[in-house]
């Protein structure tokens, strides 16, 4: 029997899960400010959605997909990326019929790739991504860069490196591919088996081969920039100008072609190496595509999008000491003093939760020492003590864990009292009030 984690997967639990939530909610709230809506698509899709072209050259599609037949004999795949699913959802739900563009989608969730696990590389990992579909111009392209750049900055990353490249339009890419075939064909015997294949399927992909001998050959290959059409050059110049206008530092890197076949015009990636030298690969990246929606059965609609790996972001934030302080302590720990008081403690904790406070009741008969130990360990602000006297007098004792100050509070006044402790609205209209404003006397 094997009860271990599946290779390349990992648990995200407790504190770590809270940090993940923080990272995700920063991306989500920023995407919403930019007008994106969430698309929750299934994790399983028909394999054809990703294998649209049998000549697809990307490693992801050819070698890394979790592809299987279900019990009905259908070929399904665990999604290896989010963009194709968003495009499919747009087509299936006919979101284009109203001609109201751009369609702005964001997604978050697990994706699956059968890769060799190493630092920052998993077989199941989380991606946050956006797609901006239907308006084909550099403003849309650059808006995705601005959003991603701002998100990374807000997370605390400084010295970010945005690497950007222009793959041009179809004409530019066709001319460039011809030049690459001419250049690499005589060298084919010196190339790795994957590049031999790439030469046939998509010579552009040779450019980002990671095999050192191939990288050497790539150094002397023709450069994309020399093959860009006038229209592509002009569009790229406008893109760069916009980046300058908004103050986003960039570096043009002709080595960036990205892993998928559908990109055109711009592609970009963010690189970040921590002070201690941790390099988990690209934090995220994206690019423009012209034909994806059409390939999936929709109209010709251009799009642009990016995806970020949450694991990589988390591990770099951690390595850099940039994780924010978590505010995950308890507001109240309700402590029964003796077996008889457990029920009351249980009910008081629920009452406090309904007022919006994070509360826990101790539901075992424990010593003071161990109850306070637990409260401290859980970062509790106030202990609520209930002994037999308090039961009899319909009250509780609230103890400030920091100052050790204790106050007897009648059950009927508990709501007002706890609200006053947290500076929330005072709702007491008569009688004694403990809020900041009224604590010195009657209202
Ligand atoms: P991609 O869809 O390949 O452009 O990847 C987008 C982002 O997802 C990358 O920049 C990484 O941050 C993350 N990513 C890609 N592959 C993996 C992986 N195997 N494990 C963890 N994160 C990954």
PDB file of C-alpha atoms in Angstrom, residues 282-412:
ATOM      1  CA  UNK A 282       9.950  32.170 -14.283  1.00  0.00           C
ATOM      2  CA  UNK A 283       7.470  33.575 -11.770  1.00  0.00           C
ATOM      3  CA  UNK A 284       4.970  34.059 -14.499  1.00  0.00           C
ATOM      4  CA  UNK A 285       4.585  35.039 -18.053  1.00  0.00           C
ATOM      5  CA  UNK A 286       2.181  35.679 -20.818  1.00  0.00           C
ATOM      6  CA  UNK A 287       1.640  36.792 -24.325  1.00  0.00           C
ATOM      7  CA  UNK A 288      -0.648  37.684 -27.164  1.00  0.00           C
ATOM      8  CA  UNK A 289      -2.469  35.174 -29.344  1.00  0.00           C
ATOM      9  CA  UNK A 290      -4.451  35.652 -32.540  1.00  0.00           C
ATOM     10  CA  UNK A 291      -6.116  32.381 -33.437  1.00  0.00           C
ATOM     11  CA  UNK A 292      -6.854  30.435 -30.281  1.00  0.00           C
ATOM     12  CA  UNK A 293     -10.568  31.287 -30.002  1.00  0.00           C
ATOM     13  CA  UNK A 294     -11.050  30.493 -33.686  1.00  0.00           C
ATOM     14  CA  UNK A 295      -9.217  27.179 -33.353  1.00  0.00           C
ATOM     15  CA  UNK A 296     -11.723  26.250 -30.639  1.00  0.00           C
ATOM     16  CA  UNK A 297     -14.690  26.955 -32.888  1.00  0.00           C
ATOM     17  CA  UNK A 298     -15.358  30.625 -32.142  1.00  0.00           C
ATOM     18  CA  UNK A 299     -14.874  33.746 -34.221  1.00  0.00           C
ATOM     19  CA  UNK A 300     -11.491  35.255 -34.972  1.00  0.00           C
ATOM     20  CA  UNK A 301     -10.768  37.068 -31.714  1.00  0.00           C
ATOM     21  CA  UNK A 302      -7.317  38.050 -30.563  1.00  0.00           C
ATOM     22  CA  UNK A 303      -6.429  37.756 -26.922  1.00  0.00           C
ATOM     23  CA  UNK A 304      -3.680  38.356 -24.435  1.00  0.00           C
ATOM     24  CA  UNK A 305      -3.083  36.882 -21.028  1.00  0.00           C
ATOM     25  CA  UNK A 306      -0.669  35.749 -18.395  1.00  0.00           C
ATOM     26  CA  UNK A 307      -0.334  33.013 -15.801  1.00  0.00           C
ATOM     27  CA  UNK A 308       1.589  32.969 -12.546  1.00  0.00           C
ATOM     28  CA  UNK A 309       2.650  30.015 -10.478  1.00  0.00           C
ATOM     29  CA  UNK A 310       1.535  30.529  -6.880  1.00  0.00           C
ATOM     30  CA  UNK A 311       4.069  27.993  -5.505  1.00  0.00           C
ATOM     31  CA  UNK A 312       6.944  29.891  -7.071  1.00  0.00           C
ATOM     32  CA  UNK A 313       5.711  33.224  -5.778  1.00  0.00           C
ATOM     33  CA  UNK A 314       5.268  31.814  -2.280  1.00  0.00           C
ATOM     34  CA  UNK A 315       8.689  30.170  -2.138  1.00  0.00           C
ATOM     35  CA  UNK A 316      10.451  33.334  -3.285  1.00  0.00           C
ATOM     36  CA  UNK A 317       8.524  35.554  -0.871  1.00  0.00           C
ATOM     37  CA  UNK A 318       9.488  33.149   1.894  1.00  0.00           C
ATOM     38  CA  UNK A 319      13.116  33.000   0.877  1.00  0.00           C
ATOM     39  CA  UNK A 320      13.302  36.797   0.725  1.00  0.00           C
ATOM     40  CA  UNK A 321      11.590  37.230   4.116  1.00  0.00           C
ATOM     41  CA  UNK A 322       8.782  39.096   2.387  1.00  0.00           C
ATOM     42  CA  UNK A 323       5.865  37.122   3.771  1.00  0.00           C
ATOM     43  CA  UNK A 324       3.626  39.532   5.680  1.00  0.00           C
ATOM     44  CA  UNK A 325       2.833  38.988   9.330  1.00  0.00           C
ATOM     45  CA  UNK A 326      -0.229  36.809   9.592  1.00  0.00           C
ATOM     46  CA  UNK A 327      -3.073  38.069  11.667  1.00  0.00           C
ATOM     47  CA  UNK A 328      -4.419  34.644  12.502  1.00  0.00           C
ATOM     48  CA  UNK A 329      -4.686  34.658  16.302  1.00  0.00           C
ATOM     49  CA  UNK A 330      -7.925  34.085  18.188  1.00  0.00           C
ATOM     50  CA  UNK A 331      -9.911  37.019  19.500  1.00  0.00           C
ATOM     51  CA  UNK A 332     -11.295  34.898  22.336  1.00  0.00           C
ATOM     52  CA  UNK A 333     -10.511  31.588  24.011  1.00  0.00           C
ATOM     53  CA  UNK A 334     -13.426  30.548  26.201  1.00  0.00           C
ATOM     54  CA  UNK A 335     -12.256  28.545  29.212  1.00  0.00           C
ATOM     55  CA  UNK A 336     -14.551  26.424  31.371  1.00  0.00           C
ATOM     56  CA  UNK A 337     -13.326  26.074  34.939  1.00  0.00           C
ATOM     57  CA  UNK A 338     -14.549  22.582  35.679  1.00  0.00           C
ATOM     58  CA  UNK A 339     -16.597  19.979  33.850  1.00  0.00           C
ATOM     59  CA  UNK A 340     -19.936  21.639  34.647  1.00  0.00           C
ATOM     60  CA  UNK A 341     -19.024  24.827  32.794  1.00  0.00           C
ATOM     61  CA  UNK A 342     -18.085  23.231  29.471  1.00  0.00           C
ATOM     62  CA  UNK A 343     -21.586  23.531  27.956  1.00  0.00           C
ATOM     63  CA  UNK A 344     -21.761  27.218  28.814  1.00  0.00           C
ATOM     64  CA  UNK A 345     -18.286  27.811  27.337  1.00  0.00           C
ATOM     65  CA  UNK A 346     -19.351  25.985  24.190  1.00  0.00           C
ATOM     66  CA  UNK A 347     -22.397  28.258  23.806  1.00  0.00           C
ATOM     67  CA  UNK A 348     -20.512  31.472  24.614  1.00  0.00           C
ATOM     68  CA  UNK A 349     -17.911  30.688  21.944  1.00  0.00           C
ATOM     69  CA  UNK A 350     -20.668  30.287  19.388  1.00  0.00           C
ATOM     70  CA  UNK A 351     -22.244  33.570  20.517  1.00  0.00           C
ATOM     71  CA  UNK A 352     -18.913  35.360  20.037  1.00  0.00           C
ATOM     72  CA  UNK A 353     -18.476  33.868  16.572  1.00  0.00           C
ATOM     73  CA  UNK A 354     -21.898  35.124  15.571  1.00  0.00           C
ATOM     74  CA  UNK A 355     -20.760  38.600  16.575  1.00  0.00           C
ATOM     75  CA  UNK A 356     -17.934  38.221  14.082  1.00  0.00           C
ATOM     76  CA  UNK A 357     -15.084  37.273  16.412  1.00  0.00           C
ATOM     77  CA  UNK A 358     -12.689  34.385  16.012  1.00  0.00           C
ATOM     78  CA  UNK A 359     -13.364  32.304  19.089  1.00  0.00           C
ATOM     79  CA  UNK A 360     -12.608  28.854  20.404  1.00  0.00           C
ATOM     80  CA  UNK A 361     -14.057  27.029  23.407  1.00  0.00           C
ATOM     81  CA  UNK A 362     -12.009  24.551  25.339  1.00  0.00           C
ATOM     82  CA  UNK A 363     -14.306  21.517  25.485  1.00  0.00           C
ATOM     83  CA  UNK A 364     -12.317  19.311  27.798  1.00  0.00           C
ATOM     84  CA  UNK A 365     -11.767  19.560  31.505  1.00  0.00           C
ATOM     85  CA  UNK A 366      -8.284  21.115  31.601  1.00  0.00           C
ATOM     86  CA  UNK A 367      -6.126  22.876  34.140  1.00  0.00           C
ATOM     87  CA  UNK A 368      -5.746  26.674  34.101  1.00  0.00           C
ATOM     88  CA  UNK A 369      -2.145  26.205  33.115  1.00  0.00           C
ATOM     89  CA  UNK A 370      -2.893  24.140  30.075  1.00  0.00           C
ATOM     90  CA  UNK A 371      -5.821  26.359  29.008  1.00  0.00           C
ATOM     91  CA  UNK A 372      -3.678  29.504  29.165  1.00  0.00           C
ATOM     92  CA  UNK A 373      -0.874  27.703  27.423  1.00  0.00           C
ATOM     93  CA  UNK A 374      -3.228  26.867  24.570  1.00  0.00           C
ATOM     94  CA  UNK A 375      -4.531  30.450  24.459  1.00  0.00           C
ATOM     95  CA  UNK A 376      -1.011  31.828  24.212  1.00  0.00           C
ATOM     96  CA  UNK A 377       0.016  29.332  21.580  1.00  0.00           C
ATOM     97  CA  UNK A 378      -2.939  30.381  19.453  1.00  0.00           C
ATOM     98  CA  UNK A 379      -2.205  34.094  19.761  1.00  0.00           C
ATOM     99  CA  UNK A 380      -5.365  34.853  21.734  1.00  0.00           C
ATOM    100  CA  UNK A 381      -6.267  38.430  22.639  1.00  0.00           C
ATOM    101  CA  UNK A 382      -8.787  37.709  25.431  1.00  0.00           C
ATOM    102  CA  UNK A 383      -9.575  34.730  27.633  1.00  0.00           C
ATOM    103  CA  UNK A 384     -13.185  34.302  28.712  1.00  0.00           C
ATOM    104  CA  UNK A 385     -13.363  32.389  31.995  1.00  0.00           C
ATOM    105  CA  UNK A 386     -16.484  30.637  33.188  1.00  0.00           C
ATOM    106  CA  UNK A 387     -16.485  28.954  36.606  1.00  0.00           C
ATOM    107  CA  UNK A 388     -19.337  27.800  38.802  1.00  0.00           C
ATOM    108  CA  UNK A 389     -19.668  31.263  40.381  1.00  0.00           C
ATOM    109  CA  UNK A 390     -19.985  32.876  36.992  1.00  0.00           C
ATOM    110  CA  UNK A 391     -22.564  30.272  35.974  1.00  0.00           C
ATOM    111  CA  UNK A 392     -24.560  31.112  39.074  1.00  0.00           C
ATOM    112  CA  UNK A 393     -24.272  34.879  38.570  1.00  0.00           C
ATOM    113  CA  UNK A 394     -24.993  34.795  34.833  1.00  0.00           C
ATOM    114  CA  UNK A 395     -21.689  36.342  33.979  1.00  0.00           C
ATOM    115  CA  UNK A 396     -18.253  35.645  32.579  1.00  0.00           C
ATOM    116  CA  UNK A 397     -14.775  36.958  33.334  1.00  0.00           C
ATOM    117  CA  UNK A 398     -12.977  38.540  30.408  1.00  0.00           C
ATOM    118  CA  UNK A 399      -9.214  38.635  30.811  1.00  0.00           C
ATOM    119  CA  UNK A 400      -6.945  40.715  28.605  1.00  0.00           C
ATOM    120  CA  UNK A 401      -4.067  38.380  27.770  1.00  0.00           C
ATOM    121  CA  UNK A 402      -1.643  41.262  27.369  1.00  0.00           C
ATOM    122  CA  UNK A 403      -2.417  43.442  30.390  1.00  0.00           C
ATOM    123  CA  UNK A 404      -3.821  40.574  32.524  1.00  0.00           C
ATOM    124  CA  UNK A 405      -6.706  42.906  33.477  1.00  0.00           C
ATOM    125  CA  UNK A 406      -9.871  40.979  34.409  1.00  0.00           C
ATOM    126  CA  UNK A 407     -13.432  42.247  34.127  1.00  0.00           C
ATOM    127  CA  UNK A 408     -16.643  40.593  35.227  1.00  0.00           C
ATOM    128  CA  UNK A 409     -19.267  41.008  32.536  1.00  0.00           C
ATOM    129  CA  UNK A 410     -22.920  40.058  32.819  1.00  0.00           C
ATOM    130  CA  UNK A 411     -24.116  37.741  30.067  1.00  0.00           C
ATOM    131  CA  UNK A 412     -26.647  40.333  28.943  1.00  0.00           C
TER     132      UNK A 412
END
